[in-house]
Amino acid sequence: MNLKQIIMAAAVVAAIGAEAAVAVSNVVCTQRYPWNGKVDIDYEVFADDPAADVWVYATGFDKDANVSMGVRAVTGDGANAPVKPGKHRMTWDVTADYP
């Protein structure tokens, strides 16, 4: 898997809010240097309610292979708990998902 495919996979972050209108934008994926199999995913959550608990999840699609990619090995903001509106970062361990 090349860097282009990795970033395509990590670039989609979605959000689900309980009752507030929510959106995720400003998603930026950055490969760690030197390459250690990790990609940092910075994103910003917007919601009508600033106190909303928003669940985010990373998902992806490899456009070269035309397949969905599971993004399971994530840590950081939003990995296992909801986040509040604002700027966040999660890290994807690509080598754990695709050794």
mmCIF file of N, CA and C in Angstrom:
data_model
loop_
_atom_site.group_PDB
_atom_site.id
_atom_site.type_symbol
_atom_site.label_atom_id
_atom_site.label_comp_id
_atom_site.label_asym_id
_atom_site.label_seq_id
_atom_site.Cartn_x
_atom_site.Cartn_y
_atom_site.Cartn_z
ATOM 1 N N MET A 1 0.848 -1.169 0.000
ATOM 2 C CA MET A 1 0.000 0.000 0.000
ATOM 3 C C MET A 1 0.894 1.232 0.000
ATOM 4 N N ASN A 2 0.657 2.156 -0.934
ATOM 5 C CA ASN A 2 1.483 3.351 -0.974
ATOM 6 C C ASN A 2 0.850 4.483 -0.180
ATOM 7 N N LEU A 3 1.619 5.569 -0.022
ATOM 8 C CA LEU A 3 1.155 6.682 0.804
ATOM 9 C C LEU A 3 -0.149 7.260 0.277
ATOM 10 N N LYS A 4 -0.309 7.357 -1.033
ATOM 11 C CA LYS A 4 -1.538 7.906 -1.599
ATOM 12 C C LYS A 4 -2.745 7.075 -1.160
ATOM 13 N N GLN A 5 -2.604 5.784 -1.170
ATOM 14 C CA GLN A 5 -3.706 4.920 -0.751
ATOM 15 C C GLN A 5 -3.981 5.078 0.740
ATOM 16 N N ILE A 6 -2.938 5.204 1.531
ATOM 17 C CA ILE A 6 -3.100 5.356 2.979
ATOM 18 C C ILE A 6 -3.855 6.640 3.290
ATOM 19 N N ILE A 7 -3.466 7.724 2.667
ATOM 20 C CA ILE A 7 -4.122 8.995 2.944
ATOM 21 C C ILE A 7 -5.563 8.969 2.450
ATOM 22 N N MET A 8 -5.821 8.358 1.308
ATOM 23 C CA MET A 8 -7.201 8.235 0.847
ATOM 24 C C MET A 8 -8.034 7.487 1.879
ATOM 25 N N ALA A 9 -7.462 6.482 2.476
ATOM 26 C CA ALA A 9 -8.206 5.682 3.451
ATOM 27 C C ALA A 9 -8.485 6.473 4.711
ATOM 28 N N ALA A 10 -7.554 7.298 5.126
ATOM 29 C CA ALA A 10 -7.702 8.010 6.386
ATOM 30 C C ALA A 10 -8.442 9.335 6.234
ATOM 31 N N ALA A 11 -8.672 9.773 5.027
ATOM 32 C CA ALA A 11 -9.190 11.117 4.810
ATOM 33 C C ALA A 11 -10.666 11.285 5.114
ATOM 34 N N VAL A 12 -11.388 10.215 5.246
ATOM 35 C CA VAL A 12 -12.822 10.336 5.477
ATOM 36 C C VAL A 12 -13.099 10.158 6.967
ATOM 37 N N VAL A 13 -13.576 11.192 7.595
ATOM 38 C CA VAL A 13 -13.972 11.120 8.992
ATOM 39 C C VAL A 13 -15.421 11.582 9.052
ATOM 40 N N ALA A 14 -16.257 10.817 9.685
ATOM 41 C CA ALA A 14 -17.674 11.168 9.775
ATOM 42 C C ALA A 14 -18.073 11.328 11.229
ATOM 43 N N ALA A 15 -19.200 11.953 11.442
ATOM 44 C CA ALA A 15 -19.657 12.203 12.810
ATOM 45 C C ALA A 15 -21.130 11.877 12.947
ATOM 46 N N ILE A 16 -21.482 11.455 14.150
ATOM 47 C CA ILE A 16 -22.876 11.196 14.485
ATOM 48 C C ILE A 16 -23.151 11.901 15.812
ATOM 49 N N GLY A 17 -24.098 12.791 15.833
ATOM 50 C CA GLY A 17 -24.465 13.496 17.051
ATOM 51 C C GLY A 17 -25.844 13.066 17.502
ATOM 52 N N ALA A 18 -26.085 13.150 18.787
ATOM 53 C CA ALA A 18 -27.364 12.698 19.331
ATOM 54 C C ALA A 18 -28.527 13.504 18.754
ATOM 55 N N GLU A 19 -28.574 14.784 19.013
ATOM 56 C CA GLU A 19 -29.678 15.595 18.532
ATOM 57 C C GLU A 19 -29.216 16.856 17.823
ATOM 58 N N ALA A 20 -27.955 17.180 17.891
ATOM 59 C CA ALA A 20 -27.448 18.401 17.268
ATOM 60 C C ALA A 20 -27.044 18.128 15.827
ATOM 61 N N ALA A 21 -27.175 19.159 14.994
ATOM 62 C CA ALA A 21 -26.651 19.060 13.639
ATOM 63 C C ALA A 21 -25.136 19.119 13.739
ATOM 64 N N VAL A 22 -24.461 18.126 13.159
ATOM 65 C CA VAL A 22 -23.009 18.057 13.279
ATOM 66 C C VAL A 22 -22.367 17.953 11.907
ATOM 67 N N ALA A 23 -21.098 18.358 11.861
ATOM 68 C CA ALA A 23 -20.306 18.245 10.641
ATOM 69 C C ALA A 23 -18.845 18.119 11.026
ATOM 70 N N VAL A 24 -18.094 17.445 10.188
ATOM 71 C CA VAL A 24 -16.650 17.336 10.352
ATOM 72 C C VAL A 24 -16.016 17.962 9.129
ATOM 73 N N SER A 25 -15.024 18.813 9.352
ATOM 74 C CA SER A 25 -14.309 19.375 8.210
ATOM 75 C C SER A 25 -12.868 19.648 8.610
ATOM 76 N N ASN A 26 -12.138 20.246 7.702
ATOM 77 C CA ASN A 26 -10.717 20.544 7.907
ATOM 78 C C ASN A 26 -9.933 19.276 8.251
ATOM 79 N N VAL A 27 -10.236 18.186 7.558
ATOM 80 C CA VAL A 27 -9.558 16.912 7.791
ATOM 81 C C VAL A 27 -8.220 16.941 7.067
ATOM 82 N N VAL A 28 -7.140 16.725 7.837
ATOM 83 C CA VAL A 28 -5.789 16.697 7.275
ATOM 84 C C VAL A 28 -5.090 15.439 7.773
ATOM 85 N N CYS A 29 -4.579 14.643 6.832
ATOM 86 C CA CYS A 29 -3.857 13.417 7.175
ATOM 87 C C CYS A 29 -2.383 13.637 6.925
ATOM 88 N N THR A 30 -1.567 13.286 7.916
ATOM 89 C CA THR A 30 -0.132 13.498 7.809
ATOM 90 C C THR A 30 0.600 12.216 8.163
ATOM 91 N N GLN A 31 1.394 11.738 7.229
ATOM 92 C CA GLN A 31 2.225 10.552 7.467
ATOM 93 C C GLN A 31 3.331 10.921 8.442
ATOM 94 N N ARG A 32 3.594 10.058 9.409
ATOM 95 C CA ARG A 32 4.688 10.306 10.353
ATOM 96 C C ARG A 32 6.025 10.168 9.633
ATOM 97 N N TYR A 33 6.947 11.027 9.972
ATOM 98 C CA TYR A 33 8.287 10.943 9.383
ATOM 99 C C TYR A 33 9.297 10.746 10.496
ATOM 100 N N PRO A 34 10.218 9.833 10.405
ATOM 101 C CA PRO A 34 10.288 8.855 9.319
ATOM 102 C C PRO A 34 9.139 7.869 9.433
ATOM 103 N N TRP A 35 8.778 7.259 8.307
ATOM 104 C CA TRP A 35 7.612 6.379 8.245
ATOM 105 C C TRP A 35 7.690 5.307 9.311
ATOM 106 N N ASN A 36 6.730 5.277 10.206
ATOM 107 C CA ASN A 36 6.666 4.252 11.240
ATOM 108 C C ASN A 36 5.318 3.540 11.219
ATOM 109 N N GLY A 37 4.589 3.704 10.128
ATOM 110 C CA GLY A 37 3.301 3.039 10.006
ATOM 111 C C GLY A 37 2.147 3.822 10.584
ATOM 112 N N LYS A 38 2.380 5.050 11.038
ATOM 113 C CA LYS A 38 1.314 5.834 11.665
ATOM 114 C C LYS A 38 0.963 7.054 10.818
ATOM 115 N N VAL A 39 -0.325 7.382 10.813
ATOM 116 C CA VAL A 39 -0.837 8.551 10.118
ATOM 117 C C VAL A 39 -1.648 9.363 11.119
ATOM 118 N N ASP A 40 -1.308 10.645 11.266
ATOM 119 C CA ASP A 40 -2.071 11.540 12.139
ATOM 120 C C ASP A 40 -3.222 12.129 11.343
ATOM 121 N N ILE A 41 -4.414 12.095 11.929
ATOM 122 C CA ILE A 41 -5.618 12.625 11.289
ATOM 123 C C ILE A 41 -6.127 13.772 12.153
ATOM 124 N N ASP A 42 -5.929 14.993 11.676
ATOM 125 C CA ASP A 42 -6.430 16.174 12.368
ATOM 126 C C ASP A 42 -7.782 16.531 11.757
ATOM 127 N N TYR A 43 -8.743 16.895 12.599
ATOM 128 C CA TYR A 43 -10.074 17.218 12.107
ATOM 129 C C TYR A 43 -10.759 18.177 13.063
ATOM 130 N N GLU A 44 -11.807 18.809 12.564
ATOM 131 C CA GLU A 44 -12.562 19.741 13.386
ATOM 132 C C GLU A 44 -14.036 19.366 13.344
ATOM 133 N N VAL A 45 -14.662 19.334 14.522
ATOM 134 C CA VAL A 45 -16.078 18.996 14.650
ATOM 135 C C VAL A 45 -16.860 20.280 14.900
ATOM 136 N N PHE A 46 -17.931 20.449 14.132
ATOM 137 C CA PHE A 46 -18.843 21.575 14.309
ATOM 138 C C PHE A 46 -20.203 21.017 14.707
ATOM 139 N N ALA A 47 -20.873 21.692 15.660
ATOM 140 C CA ALA A 47 -22.207 21.260 16.082
ATOM 141 C C ALA A 47 -23.011 22.466 16.539
ATOM 142 N N ASP A 48 -24.322 22.371 16.363
ATOM 143 C CA ASP A 48 -25.213 23.442 16.845
ATOM 144 C C ASP A 48 -25.091 23.612 18.352
ATOM 145 N N ASP A 49 -24.917 22.508 19.055
ATOM 146 C CA ASP A 49 -24.817 22.513 20.513
ATOM 147 C C ASP A 49 -23.343 22.353 20.892
ATOM 148 N N PRO A 50 -22.716 23.382 21.481
ATOM 149 C CA PRO A 50 -21.297 23.282 21.839
ATOM 150 C C PRO A 50 -20.990 22.249 22.914
ATOM 151 N N ALA A 51 -22.022 21.748 23.602
ATOM 152 C CA ALA A 51 -21.818 20.725 24.632
ATOM 153 C C ALA A 51 -22.149 19.328 24.119
ATOM 154 N N ALA A 52 -22.436 19.206 22.841
ATOM 155 C CA ALA A 52 -22.842 17.917 22.279
ATOM 156 C C ALA A 52 -21.732 16.885 22.375
ATOM 157 N N ASP A 53 -22.115 15.647 22.647
ATOM 158 C CA ASP A 53 -21.193 14.513 22.564
ATOM 159 C C ASP A 53 -21.303 13.970 21.139
ATOM 160 N N VAL A 54 -20.205 13.988 20.411
ATOM 161 C CA VAL A 54 -20.208 13.592 19.010
ATOM 162 C C VAL A 54 -19.294 12.388 18.837
ATOM 163 N N TRP A 55 -19.842 11.325 18.270
ATOM 164 C CA TRP A 55 -19.048 10.136 17.955
ATOM 165 C C TRP A 55 -18.474 10.305 16.565
ATOM 166 N N VAL A 56 -17.178 10.129 16.421
ATOM 167 C CA VAL A 56 -16.533 10.209 15.110
ATOM 168 C C VAL A 56 -15.915 8.858 14.790
ATOM 169 N N TYR A 57 -15.781 8.583 13.535
ATOM 170 C CA TYR A 57 -15.113 7.362 13.119
ATOM 171 C C TYR A 57 -14.413 7.602 11.791
ATOM 172 N N ALA A 58 -13.275 6.962 11.660
ATOM 173 C CA ALA A 58 -12.518 7.050 10.409
ATOM 174 C C ALA A 58 -12.905 5.866 9.541
ATOM 175 N N THR A 59 -13.059 6.127 8.278
ATOM 176 C CA THR A 59 -13.359 5.071 7.323
ATOM 177 C C THR A 59 -12.662 5.432 6.026
ATOM 178 N N GLY A 60 -12.520 4.487 5.142
ATOM 179 C CA GLY A 60 -11.797 4.817 3.928
ATOM 180 C C GLY A 60 -12.158 3.977 2.739
ATOM 181 N N PHE A 61 -11.615 4.398 1.616
ATOM 182 C CA PHE A 61 -11.838 3.710 0.365
ATOM 183 C C PHE A 61 -10.569 3.824 -0.460
ATOM 184 N N ASP A 62 -10.042 2.696 -0.889
ATOM 185 C CA ASP A 62 -8.860 2.686 -1.740
ATOM 186 C C ASP A 62 -9.339 2.770 -3.181
ATOM 187 N N LYS A 63 -9.211 3.957 -3.779
ATOM 188 C CA LYS A 63 -9.758 4.146 -5.117
ATOM 189 C C LYS A 63 -8.987 3.372 -6.170
ATOM 190 N N ASP A 64 -7.719 3.060 -5.921
ATOM 191 C CA ASP A 64 -6.939 2.294 -6.895
ATOM 192 C C ASP A 64 -7.376 0.834 -6.948
ATOM 193 N N ALA A 65 -7.697 0.258 -5.791
ATOM 194 C CA ALA A 65 -8.117 -1.140 -5.734
ATOM 195 C C ALA A 65 -9.632 -1.286 -5.753
ATOM 196 N N ASN A 66 -10.359 -0.139 -5.644
ATOM 197 C CA ASN A 66 -11.814 -0.122 -5.649
ATOM 198 C C ASN A 66 -12.400 -0.975 -4.514
ATOM 199 N N VAL A 67 -11.842 -0.804 -3.312
ATOM 200 C CA VAL A 67 -12.313 -1.539 -2.146
ATOM 201 C C VAL A 67 -12.412 -0.618 -0.936
ATOM 202 N N SER A 68 -13.339 -0.942 -0.037
ATOM 203 C CA SER A 68 -13.419 -0.229 1.239
ATOM 204 C C SER A 68 -12.282 -0.695 2.126
ATOM 205 N N MET A 69 -11.785 0.198 2.955
ATOM 206 C CA MET A 69 -10.696 -0.133 3.865
ATOM 207 C C MET A 69 -11.175 0.063 5.293
ATOM 208 N N GLY A 70 -10.949 -0.930 6.128
ATOM 209 C CA GLY A 70 -11.271 -0.798 7.538
ATOM 210 C C GLY A 70 -10.192 -0.004 8.245
ATOM 211 N N VAL A 71 -10.614 0.925 9.049
ATOM 212 C CA VAL A 71 -9.690 1.727 9.856
ATOM 213 C C VAL A 71 -10.038 1.411 11.298
ATOM 214 N N ARG A 72 -9.347 0.417 11.873
ATOM 215 C CA ARG A 72 -9.687 -0.060 13.214
ATOM 216 C C ARG A 72 -8.664 0.345 14.272
ATOM 217 N N ALA A 73 -7.396 0.380 13.922
ATOM 218 C CA ALA A 73 -6.336 0.633 14.901
ATOM 219 C C ALA A 73 -6.098 2.131 15.046
ATOM 220 N N VAL A 74 -7.038 2.806 15.706
ATOM 221 C CA VAL A 74 -6.908 4.244 15.922
ATOM 222 C C VAL A 74 -6.838 4.548 17.411
ATOM 223 N N THR A 75 -6.114 5.594 17.735
ATOM 224 C CA THR A 75 -6.014 6.086 19.108
ATOM 225 C C THR A 75 -6.207 7.597 19.067
ATOM 226 N N GLY A 76 -6.422 8.184 20.219
ATOM 227 C CA GLY A 76 -6.548 9.633 20.289
ATOM 228 C C GLY A 76 -7.987 10.078 20.398
ATOM 229 N N ASP A 77 -8.205 11.363 20.107
ATOM 230 C CA ASP A 77 -9.516 11.982 20.261
ATOM 231 C C ASP A 77 -10.553 11.304 19.371
ATOM 232 N N GLY A 78 -11.581 10.792 19.973
ATOM 233 C CA GLY A 78 -12.669 10.197 19.229
ATOM 234 C C GLY A 78 -12.489 8.731 18.900
ATOM 235 N N ALA A 79 -11.382 8.131 19.307
ATOM 236 C CA ALA A 79 -11.143 6.734 18.960
ATOM 237 C C ALA A 79 -12.095 5.796 19.686
ATOM 238 N N ASN A 80 -12.339 6.026 20.973
ATOM 239 C CA ASN A 80 -13.195 5.121 21.752
ATOM 240 C C ASN A 80 -14.213 5.847 22.609
ATOM 241 N N ALA A 81 -14.358 7.125 22.369
ATOM 242 C CA ALA A 81 -15.279 7.930 23.170
ATOM 243 C C ALA A 81 -15.719 9.133 22.343
ATOM 244 N N PRO A 82 -16.865 9.696 22.685
ATOM 245 C CA PRO A 82 -17.303 10.876 21.936
ATOM 246 C C PRO A 82 -16.405 12.074 22.226
ATOM 247 N N VAL A 83 -16.449 13.050 21.322
ATOM 248 C CA VAL A 83 -15.696 14.293 21.499
ATOM 249 C C VAL A 83 -16.677 15.457 21.498
ATOM 250 N N LYS A 84 -16.229 16.574 21.996
ATOM 251 C CA LYS A 84 -16.997 17.820 21.948
ATOM 252 C C LYS A 84 -16.616 18.554 20.658
ATOM 253 N N PRO A 85 -17.415 19.496 20.212
ATOM 254 C CA PRO A 85 -17.032 20.294 19.054
ATOM 255 C C PRO A 85 -15.678 20.967 19.285
ATOM 256 N N GLY A 86 -14.895 21.081 18.232
ATOM 257 C CA GLY A 86 -13.574 21.693 18.306
ATOM 258 C C GLY A 86 -12.568 20.909 17.475
ATOM 259 N N LYS A 87 -11.286 21.255 17.631
ATOM 260 C CA LYS A 87 -10.210 20.604 16.880
ATOM 261 C C LYS A 87 -9.717 19.373 17.631
ATOM 262 N N HIS A 88 -9.456 18.299 16.876
ATOM 263 C CA HIS A 88 -9.038 17.038 17.473
ATOM 264 C C HIS A 88 -8.014 16.337 16.596
ATOM 265 N N ARG A 89 -7.373 15.315 17.189
ATOM 266 C CA ARG A 89 -6.432 14.471 16.447
ATOM 267 C C ARG A 89 -6.597 13.027 16.874
ATOM 268 N N MET A 90 -6.643 12.145 15.872
ATOM 269 C CA MET A 90 -6.544 10.714 16.130
ATOM 270 C C MET A 90 -5.382 10.199 15.294
ATOM 271 N N THR A 91 -4.829 9.080 15.702
ATOM 272 C CA THR A 91 -3.703 8.486 14.981
ATOM 273 C C THR A 91 -4.085 7.084 14.553
ATOM 274 N N TRP A 92 -3.843 6.806 13.279
ATOM 275 C CA TRP A 92 -4.136 5.505 12.704
ATOM 276 C C TRP A 92 -2.839 4.727 12.561
ATOM 277 N N ASP A 93 -2.799 3.525 13.144
ATOM 278 C CA ASP A 93 -1.641 2.630 13.001
ATOM 279 C C ASP A 93 -1.917 1.719 11.809
ATOM 280 N N VAL A 94 -1.443 2.125 10.648
ATOM 281 C CA VAL A 94 -1.710 1.410 9.403
ATOM 282 C C VAL A 94 -1.125 -0.003 9.441
ATOM 283 N N THR A 95 0.063 -0.141 10.011
ATOM 284 C CA THR A 95 0.704 -1.464 10.016
ATOM 285 C C THR A 95 -0.047 -2.463 10.900
ATOM 286 N N ALA A 96 -0.788 -1.974 11.890
ATOM 287 C CA ALA A 96 -1.602 -2.875 12.713
ATOM 288 C C ALA A 96 -2.806 -3.387 11.915
ATOM 289 N N ASP A 97 -3.394 -2.517 11.092
ATOM 290 C CA ASP A 97 -4.538 -2.926 10.286
ATOM 291 C C ASP A 97 -4.132 -3.681 9.032
ATOM 292 N N TYR A 98 -3.003 -3.316 8.441
ATOM 293 C CA TYR A 98 -2.537 -3.928 7.192
ATOM 294 C C TYR A 98 -1.051 -4.263 7.301
ATOM 295 N N PRO A 99 -0.723 -5.361 8.005
ATOM 296 C CA PRO A 99 0.697 -5.694 8.252
ATOM 297 C C PRO A 99 1.466 -6.019 6.972
#
